[in-house]
Amino acid sequence: MPTLDVREEILRLKKERRAVILAHSYQRPEIQDIADFVGDSLALARAAQKTECDVIAFCGVRFMAETALILNPSKTVVLPDGDAACSLEASCPADELAAFLDAHRDENYYVIAYVNCSVGVKALADVIVTSGNARNIVAQAPADRPVLFVPDRNLGAWTARLTGRGMTLWQGACHVHEAFEAAKIAELRERYPDAPVVVHPECRENVRLLADCVCSTEKMIGYCRESGAERFIIVTESGILHRLRRLVPGREFIGVPAESCSCGECRYMKLNTLEKLRDALLTLSPRIELPEELRKRAERPLLRMLELSR
Ligand code: 13P
Ligand code: SF4
C-alpha cells in the first residue's frame, strides 16, 4: 500500500507543474482516487480537449495518452509507465492497414477506427469511434461507401448488428475481453439469477448474447445506477469495479473471478502505479512525442468524432 507521502508528493508536484491527472476506469483504485478526472476513452478525450493546464499526466495506456497529445499539441503529456501498451492496438499495425487499403484502392473504403489503435492507424482513418459512441457514428457513415472497421472485430460486429450497417471487420481483438468465456458467465448467471449481466462490447458474441446490457465502461455506471437491481455481474476489466462501488454505493458488483480465466485484468493498465505517477510528474517523463505531420493527420478523424458525437 503506498504511503501517504507519495500521495502528498503527487499533489504538490501537480500544483507546481500546473498538471491535471486523467485516469481511465481500469486504473488501480489508488490512481483513480487521486485523479482529477476518471472516465472511459470518450470522456477522457473530451476532458483532454477541455483541460487548462501545462501538463497532462495520463494514467491509462499509450494510445490514450497519444490521443490527449493529438488534441493538446501545446501541452506536455506524460504516461507513468512508458510500456503501457494495448494488445488490441497491436493487432492492427499501421503498415498492414496501409497495405490493405492500397491493395483495395478500388473499393474506396470509409475507414472507421476504434480509438484503441496507434496514431499511425488513426492517421489512415476517416473517423474514430469509442465504445461509447460507435453506434451513433457508424450510423452516420456515408451510405455510398463500403466501411472498413478496425481493429476490434467484436466491437465492429456488435455495432454492425445494432445499426444494420454491413462492414468489413479487421480481425483484431483485446486479450482481456476475448478471454471471457460464455460458460463461466452462464454459471454466474445461474448462481446470481437476480443480477443483470453487464458486458463490454469488446467481448465475443457468445458472451454478449448472455448480457442484459452491452455498453462502454462509462455507460455501465448509468445502467447500474438506474437499474433497480441489488447486484450486477460485470464482464470487463476489473478496475471498473472500484469505480462502480464508489459511484453506485449500496449495490453489489460481481466480477468474473480471476482464477476462472486469464481475463479480468489488463496487464498494461496495471503497469501504472502511484510511485510512477509521482516520478512522471517530477521528471516529466516518459513523455509522449509525435511528429507534427502525423499528429495533424490523426487529429482530423478525432475531431470528426468529437463533432459527430456531440
Ligand atoms: P472504453 O472505451 O469503454 O473506455 O474502453 C477502453 C478499453 O480499453 C476497453 O478495453
Ligand atoms: Fe487494450 Fe484490452 Fe487493455 Fe483495453 S483492456 S487497454 S483493449 S489490452
Tab-separated table of C-alpha atoms and ligand atoms in Angstrom:
chain	number	residue	atom	x	y	z
A	1	MET	CA	0.000	0.000	0.000
A	2	PRO	CA	1.566	3.348	-0.999
A	3	THR	CA	2.365	5.719	1.830
A	4	LEU	CA	0.541	8.965	2.368
A	5	ASP	CA	3.805	10.698	1.421
A	6	VAL	CA	3.590	9.558	-2.184
A	7	ARG	CA	0.102	10.970	-2.470
A	8	GLU	CA	1.218	14.231	-0.876
A	9	GLU	CA	4.175	14.464	-3.259
A	10	ILE	CA	1.864	13.899	-6.241
A	11	LEU	CA	-0.476	16.665	-5.092
A	12	ARG	CA	2.436	19.045	-4.502
A	13	LEU	CA	4.024	18.288	-7.890
A	14	LYS	CA	0.677	18.568	-9.605
A	15	LYS	CA	0.355	22.121	-8.316
A	16	GLU	CA	3.949	23.067	-9.164
A	17	ARG	CA	3.687	21.662	-12.691
A	18	ARG	CA	0.180	23.020	-13.285
A	19	ALA	CA	-0.769	19.467	-14.133
A	20	VAL	CA	-4.037	17.617	-14.467
A	21	ILE	CA	-4.298	13.888	-13.752
A	22	LEU	CA	-6.593	11.924	-16.070
A	23	ALA	CA	-7.276	8.257	-15.320
A	24	HIS	CA	-9.110	5.515	-17.181
A	25	SER	CA	-11.644	3.425	-15.237
A	26	TYR	CA	-9.317	0.398	-15.465
A	27	GLN	CA	-6.570	2.059	-13.422
A	28	ARG	CA	-5.626	0.873	-9.951
A	29	PRO	CA	-8.026	2.191	-7.255
A	30	GLU	CA	-5.391	4.453	-5.647
A	31	ILE	CA	-4.739	6.132	-9.015
A	32	GLN	CA	-8.454	6.645	-9.662
A	33	ASP	CA	-8.757	8.183	-6.197
A	34	ILE	CA	-6.077	10.817	-6.783
A	35	ALA	CA	-7.099	11.689	-10.358
A	36	ASP	CA	-8.841	14.933	-11.284
A	37	PHE	CA	-10.935	13.085	-13.791
A	38	VAL	CA	-11.774	9.381	-14.252
A	39	GLY	CA	-13.641	8.119	-17.294
A	40	ASP	CA	-13.855	5.976	-20.405
A	41	SER	CA	-11.950	6.728	-23.606
A	42	LEU	CA	-14.606	9.133	-24.890
A	43	ALA	CA	-14.904	11.074	-21.650
A	44	LEU	CA	-11.120	11.270	-21.344
A	45	ALA	CA	-10.754	12.521	-24.932
A	46	ARG	CA	-13.309	15.231	-24.148
A	47	ALA	CA	-11.609	16.097	-20.848
A	48	ALA	CA	-8.232	16.281	-22.614
A	49	GLN	CA	-9.717	18.662	-25.158
A	50	LYS	CA	-11.085	20.999	-22.480
A	51	THR	CA	-8.254	20.906	-19.992
A	52	GLU	CA	-6.496	24.088	-18.911
A	53	CYS	CA	-3.053	23.171	-17.635
A	54	ASP	CA	0.550	22.817	-18.801
A	55	VAL	CA	0.951	19.102	-18.169
A	56	ILE	CA	-1.397	16.141	-18.620
A	57	ALA	CA	-0.411	13.104	-16.550
A	58	PHE	CA	-2.324	10.413	-18.377
A	59	CYS	CA	-2.943	7.279	-16.335
A	60	GLY	CA	-4.057	4.763	-18.907
A	61	VAL	CA	-2.348	3.169	-21.884
A	62	ARG	CA	-0.198	4.720	-24.601
A	63	PHE	CA	-2.854	5.216	-27.299
A	64	MET	CA	-4.972	7.159	-24.783
A	65	ALA	CA	-2.072	9.422	-23.831
A	66	GLU	CA	-1.329	9.911	-27.543
A	67	THR	CA	-4.962	10.923	-28.065
A	68	ALA	CA	-4.562	13.525	-25.317
A	69	LEU	CA	-1.470	14.917	-27.068
A	70	ILE	CA	-3.096	14.881	-30.513
A	71	LEU	CA	-5.844	17.094	-29.072
A	72	ASN	CA	-3.440	19.221	-26.981
A	73	PRO	CA	-0.254	19.706	-29.022
A	74	SER	CA	0.990	22.595	-26.899
A	75	LYS	CA	0.868	20.613	-23.641
A	76	THR	CA	3.302	18.164	-22.121
A	77	VAL	CA	1.728	14.702	-21.870
A	78	VAL	CA	3.312	12.058	-19.663
A	79	LEU	CA	2.391	8.391	-19.224
A	80	PRO	CA	3.585	6.985	-15.854
A	81	ASP	CA	4.779	3.711	-17.418
A	82	GLY	CA	6.043	4.033	-20.986
A	83	ASP	CA	5.421	0.298	-21.575
A	84	ALA	CA	1.673	0.599	-21.026
A	85	ALA	CA	0.625	-0.676	-24.450
A	86	CYS	CA	-2.574	-2.398	-25.656
A	87	SER	CA	-2.981	-5.814	-27.276
A	88	LEU	CA	-5.891	-4.548	-29.368
A	89	GLU	CA	-3.767	-1.729	-30.758
A	90	ALA	CA	-1.019	-4.263	-31.538
A	91	SER	CA	-3.461	-6.378	-33.545
A	92	CYS	CA	-3.602	-3.719	-36.283
A	93	PRO	CA	-0.168	-2.415	-37.286
A	94	ALA	CA	-0.378	0.780	-39.374
A	95	ASP	CA	1.773	-0.629	-42.186
A	96	GLU	CA	-0.530	-3.653	-42.554
A	97	LEU	CA	-3.589	-1.407	-42.695
A	98	ALA	CA	-1.874	0.846	-45.254
A	99	ALA	CA	-1.013	-2.210	-47.387
A	100	PHE	CA	-4.618	-3.477	-47.162
A	101	LEU	CA	-6.029	-0.105	-48.216
A	102	ASP	CA	-3.529	0.047	-51.041
A	103	ALA	CA	-4.493	-3.411	-52.268
A	104	HIS	CA	-8.198	-2.442	-52.104
A	105	ARG	CA	-7.913	1.062	-53.534
A	106	ASP	CA	-10.798	0.468	-55.911
A	107	GLU	CA	-13.208	-0.209	-53.033
A	108	ASN	CA	-12.561	3.279	-51.614
A	109	TYR	CA	-13.235	2.154	-48.039
A	110	TYR	CA	-14.541	4.594	-45.436
A	111	VAL	CA	-12.276	3.651	-42.528
A	112	ILE	CA	-13.759	3.718	-39.037
A	113	ALA	CA	-11.119	3.182	-36.349
A	114	TYR	CA	-11.844	2.331	-32.736
A	115	VAL	CA	-9.771	4.731	-30.612
A	116	ASN	CA	-7.773	1.720	-29.302
A	117	CYS	CA	-5.266	1.994	-32.150
A	118	SER	CA	-1.918	3.613	-32.869
A	119	VAL	CA	-1.503	7.159	-34.091
A	120	GLY	CA	-0.436	5.680	-37.458
A	121	VAL	CA	-3.775	3.875	-37.790
A	122	LYS	CA	-5.679	6.993	-36.706
A	123	ALA	CA	-3.898	8.912	-39.458
A	124	LEU	CA	-5.308	6.444	-42.031
A	125	ALA	CA	-8.877	6.634	-40.689
A	126	ASP	CA	-11.811	8.761	-41.804
A	127	VAL	CA	-13.334	8.845	-38.356
A	128	ILE	CA	-12.549	7.496	-34.864
A	129	VAL	CA	-15.064	5.902	-32.513
A	130	THR	CA	-15.027	4.818	-28.883
A	131	SER	CA	-17.162	2.083	-27.403
A	132	GLY	CA	-19.383	4.873	-26.038
A	133	ASN	CA	-20.236	6.430	-29.418
A	134	ALA	CA	-19.558	3.684	-32.006
A	135	ARG	CA	-23.231	3.013	-32.675
A	136	ASN	CA	-24.032	6.671	-33.276
A	137	ILE	CA	-21.015	7.295	-35.520
A	138	VAL	CA	-21.306	4.109	-37.583
A	139	ALA	CA	-24.948	5.046	-38.237
A	140	GLN	CA	-23.678	8.310	-39.781
A	141	ALA	CA	-21.163	6.677	-42.168
A	142	PRO	CA	-21.700	7.660	-45.831
A	143	ALA	CA	-24.243	5.317	-47.400
A	144	ASP	CA	-22.432	5.245	-50.758
A	145	ARG	CA	-19.106	3.835	-49.499
A	146	PRO	CA	-18.154	0.430	-48.099
A	147	VAL	CA	-16.997	0.601	-44.478
A	148	LEU	CA	-13.861	-0.967	-43.041
A	149	PHE	CA	-13.941	-1.161	-39.222
A	150	VAL	CA	-10.590	-1.535	-37.408
A	151	PRO	CA	-9.129	-3.015	-35.233
A	152	ASP	CA	-11.705	-4.759	-32.981
A	153	ARG	CA	-13.795	-7.459	-34.653
A	154	ASN	CA	-16.054	-7.756	-31.581
A	155	LEU	CA	-16.955	-4.087	-31.222
A	156	GLY	CA	-17.307	-3.975	-35.016
A	157	ALA	CA	-19.688	-6.953	-35.128
A	158	TRP	CA	-21.763	-5.582	-32.238
A	159	THR	CA	-22.052	-2.158	-33.881
A	160	ALA	CA	-22.890	-3.688	-37.269
A	161	ARG	CA	-25.682	-5.667	-35.645
A	162	LEU	CA	-27.096	-2.602	-33.825
A	163	THR	CA	-27.017	-0.307	-36.847
A	164	GLY	CA	-27.708	-2.827	-39.598
A	165	ARG	CA	-24.676	-1.396	-41.410
A	166	GLY	CA	-22.639	-4.012	-43.262
A	167	MET	CA	-18.915	-3.576	-42.584
A	168	THR	CA	-15.672	-5.357	-43.362
A	169	LEU	CA	-14.093	-6.135	-39.982
A	170	TRP	CA	-10.380	-6.131	-39.246
A	171	GLN	CA	-9.706	-9.306	-37.261
A	172	GLY	CA	-8.195	-7.684	-34.165
A	173	ALA	CA	-9.146	-8.314	-30.537
A	174	CYS	CA	-8.250	-7.484	-26.936
A	175	HIS	CA	-6.579	-10.286	-24.967
A	176	VAL	CA	-8.546	-9.404	-21.821
A	177	HIS	CA	-12.055	-9.322	-23.270
A	178	GLU	CA	-11.577	-12.260	-25.650
A	179	ALA	CA	-10.745	-14.470	-22.678
A	180	PHE	CA	-14.177	-14.200	-21.011
A	181	GLU	CA	-15.991	-17.488	-21.560
A	182	ALA	CA	-19.724	-17.850	-22.143
A	183	ALA	CA	-19.893	-20.998	-19.961
A	184	LYS	CA	-18.405	-19.111	-16.998
A	185	ILE	CA	-20.804	-16.180	-17.400
A	186	ALA	CA	-23.760	-18.598	-17.697
A	187	GLU	CA	-22.598	-20.248	-14.455
A	188	LEU	CA	-22.502	-16.873	-12.665
A	189	ARG	CA	-25.943	-16.066	-14.015
A	190	GLU	CA	-27.279	-19.291	-12.557
A	191	ARG	CA	-25.635	-18.576	-9.209
A	192	TYR	CA	-26.965	-14.985	-9.064
A	193	PRO	CA	-30.269	-15.136	-11.021
A	194	ASP	CA	-31.337	-11.664	-9.841
A	195	ALA	CA	-28.148	-9.964	-11.090
A	196	PRO	CA	-28.209	-8.335	-14.553
A	197	VAL	CA	-25.162	-9.210	-16.672
A	198	VAL	CA	-23.324	-6.119	-17.945
A	199	VAL	CA	-20.818	-6.744	-20.743
A	200	HIS	CA	-18.251	-4.616	-22.606
A	201	PRO	CA	-18.655	-4.797	-26.416
A	202	GLU	CA	-15.050	-5.973	-26.829
A	203	CYS	CA	-16.249	-9.396	-25.574
A	204	ARG	CA	-17.035	-12.204	-28.009
A	205	GLU	CA	-20.534	-12.589	-29.413
A	206	ASN	CA	-21.411	-15.703	-27.362
A	207	VAL	CA	-20.705	-13.641	-24.206
A	208	ARG	CA	-22.547	-10.564	-25.478
A	209	LEU	CA	-25.595	-12.725	-26.162
A	210	LEU	CA	-25.814	-13.508	-22.429
A	211	ALA	CA	-25.881	-9.829	-21.465
A	212	ASP	CA	-28.730	-7.709	-20.173
A	213	CYS	CA	-26.741	-4.667	-21.227
A	214	VAL	CA	-23.762	-4.323	-23.578
A	215	CYS	CA	-22.075	-0.959	-23.102
A	216	SER	CA	-18.911	1.090	-22.614
A	217	THR	CA	-17.400	1.405	-19.152
A	218	GLU	CA	-18.984	4.845	-18.651
A	219	LYS	CA	-22.451	3.671	-19.626
A	220	MET	CA	-22.130	0.789	-17.152
A	221	ILE	CA	-22.281	3.343	-14.344
A	222	GLY	CA	-25.519	4.891	-15.604
A	223	TYR	CA	-27.069	1.497	-16.270
A	224	CYS	CA	-26.327	0.192	-12.756
A	225	ARG	CA	-27.415	3.458	-11.131
A	226	GLU	CA	-30.750	3.467	-12.902
A	227	SER	CA	-31.471	-0.245	-12.568
A	228	GLY	CA	-33.498	-1.391	-9.573
A	229	ALA	CA	-31.290	-4.480	-9.165
A	230	GLU	CA	-29.293	-5.009	-5.964
A	231	ARG	CA	-26.339	-6.704	-7.618
A	232	PHE	CA	-24.709	-6.974	-11.026
A	233	ILE	CA	-22.331	-9.297	-12.862
A	234	ILE	CA	-19.722	-7.106	-14.537
A	235	VAL	CA	-17.870	-8.516	-17.552
A	236	THR	CA	-14.938	-6.245	-18.305
A	237	GLU	CA	-11.567	-5.297	-16.832
A	238	SER	CA	-11.663	-5.384	-13.034
A	239	GLY	CA	-10.635	-1.741	-12.476
A	240	ILE	CA	-14.210	-0.643	-13.182
A	241	LEU	CA	-15.410	-2.438	-10.025
A	242	HIS	CA	-13.743	0.176	-7.804
A	243	ARG	CA	-15.420	2.975	-9.735
A	244	LEU	CA	-18.825	1.286	-9.645
A	245	ARG	CA	-18.574	0.666	-5.892
A	246	ARG	CA	-17.676	4.305	-5.310
A	247	LEU	CA	-20.263	5.860	-7.629
A	248	VAL	CA	-23.141	3.425	-7.085
A	249	PRO	CA	-22.951	2.667	-3.361
A	250	GLY	CA	-25.157	0.116	-1.639
A	251	ARG	CA	-25.142	-2.368	-4.544
A	252	GLU	CA	-23.028	-5.454	-5.054
A	253	PHE	CA	-20.749	-5.760	-8.078
A	254	ILE	CA	-19.610	-9.230	-9.014
A	255	GLY	CA	-16.570	-9.507	-11.278
A	256	VAL	CA	-15.578	-12.652	-13.165
A	257	PRO	CA	-13.223	-14.486	-10.753
A	258	ALA	CA	-9.616	-14.193	-11.935
A	259	GLU	CA	-8.941	-17.876	-11.229
A	260	SER	CA	-11.606	-18.924	-13.735
A	261	CYS	CA	-9.840	-17.424	-16.748
A	262	SER	CA	-6.862	-15.335	-17.733
A	263	CYS	CA	-9.246	-12.404	-18.154
A	264	GLY	CA	-10.304	-9.601	-15.873
A	265	GLU	CA	-7.043	-7.749	-15.591
A	266	CYS	CA	-5.280	-5.715	-18.260
A	267	ARG	CA	-1.587	-6.102	-17.537
A	268	TYR	CA	-0.856	-2.877	-19.415
A	269	MET	CA	-3.364	-0.760	-17.495
A	270	LYS	CA	-1.982	-2.074	-14.230
A	271	LEU	CA	1.616	-1.063	-15.034
A	272	ASN	CA	0.937	2.459	-13.782
A	273	THR	CA	1.465	2.949	-10.053
A	274	LEU	CA	1.356	5.942	-7.712
A	275	GLU	CA	5.159	5.908	-7.486
A	276	LYS	CA	5.497	6.011	-11.283
A	277	LEU	CA	2.917	8.815	-11.441
A	278	ARG	CA	4.958	10.792	-8.906
A	279	ASP	CA	8.152	10.196	-10.888
A	280	ALA	CA	6.488	11.187	-14.151
A	281	LEU	CA	5.376	14.493	-12.621
A	282	LEU	CA	8.842	15.033	-11.192
A	283	THR	CA	10.874	14.259	-14.329
A	284	LEU	CA	8.209	14.967	-16.981
A	285	SER	CA	8.930	11.571	-18.490
A	286	PRO	CA	8.089	9.164	-20.045
A	287	ARG	CA	6.818	11.908	-22.316
A	288	ILE	CA	4.634	11.289	-25.358
A	289	GLU	CA	6.008	12.857	-28.530
A	290	LEU	CA	4.636	12.703	-32.062
A	291	PRO	CA	5.891	14.039	-35.401
A	292	GLU	CA	3.716	17.083	-36.150
A	293	GLU	CA	2.707	15.915	-39.629
A	294	LEU	CA	1.471	12.576	-38.235
A	295	ARG	CA	-0.281	14.279	-35.305
A	296	LYS	CA	-2.167	16.551	-37.694
A	297	ARG	CA	-3.332	13.641	-39.837
A	298	ALA	CA	-4.528	11.757	-36.747
A	299	GLU	CA	-6.265	14.847	-35.355
A	300	ARG	CA	-8.684	15.175	-38.277
A	301	PRO	CA	-10.656	11.907	-37.682
A	302	LEU	CA	-10.591	12.518	-33.924
A	303	LEU	CA	-12.120	15.982	-34.299
A	304	ARG	CA	-14.683	14.497	-36.668
A	305	MET	CA	-15.594	12.006	-33.936
A	306	LEU	CA	-15.983	14.740	-31.322
A	307	GLU	CA	-18.097	16.747	-33.754
A	308	LEU	CA	-20.356	13.790	-34.677
A	309	SER	CA	-20.780	12.599	-31.094
A	310	ARG	CA	-21.768	15.967	-29.648
B	1	13P	P1	-13.799	2.257	-23.018
B	1	13P	O1	-13.922	2.776	-24.433
B	1	13P	O2	-15.077	1.693	-22.510
B	1	13P	O3	-13.167	3.256	-22.152
B	1	13P	O4	-12.809	1.007	-23.067
B	1	13P	C1	-11.485	1.182	-23.416
B	1	13P	C2	-10.764	-0.082	-23.338
B	1	13P	O5	-9.573	-0.132	-23.404
B	1	13P	C3	-11.560	-1.282	-23.225
B	1	13P	O6	-10.742	-2.376	-23.126
B	2	SF4	FE1	-6.195	-2.643	-24.642
B	2	SF4	FE2	-7.666	-4.658	-23.789
B	2	SF4	FE3	-6.126	-3.362	-22.077
B	2	SF4	FE4	-8.337	-2.178	-23.084
B	2	SF4	S1	-8.237	-3.954	-21.736
B	2	SF4	S2	-6.303	-1.267	-22.885
B	2	SF4	S3	-8.328	-3.033	-25.157
B	2	SF4	S4	-5.425	-4.576	-23.837
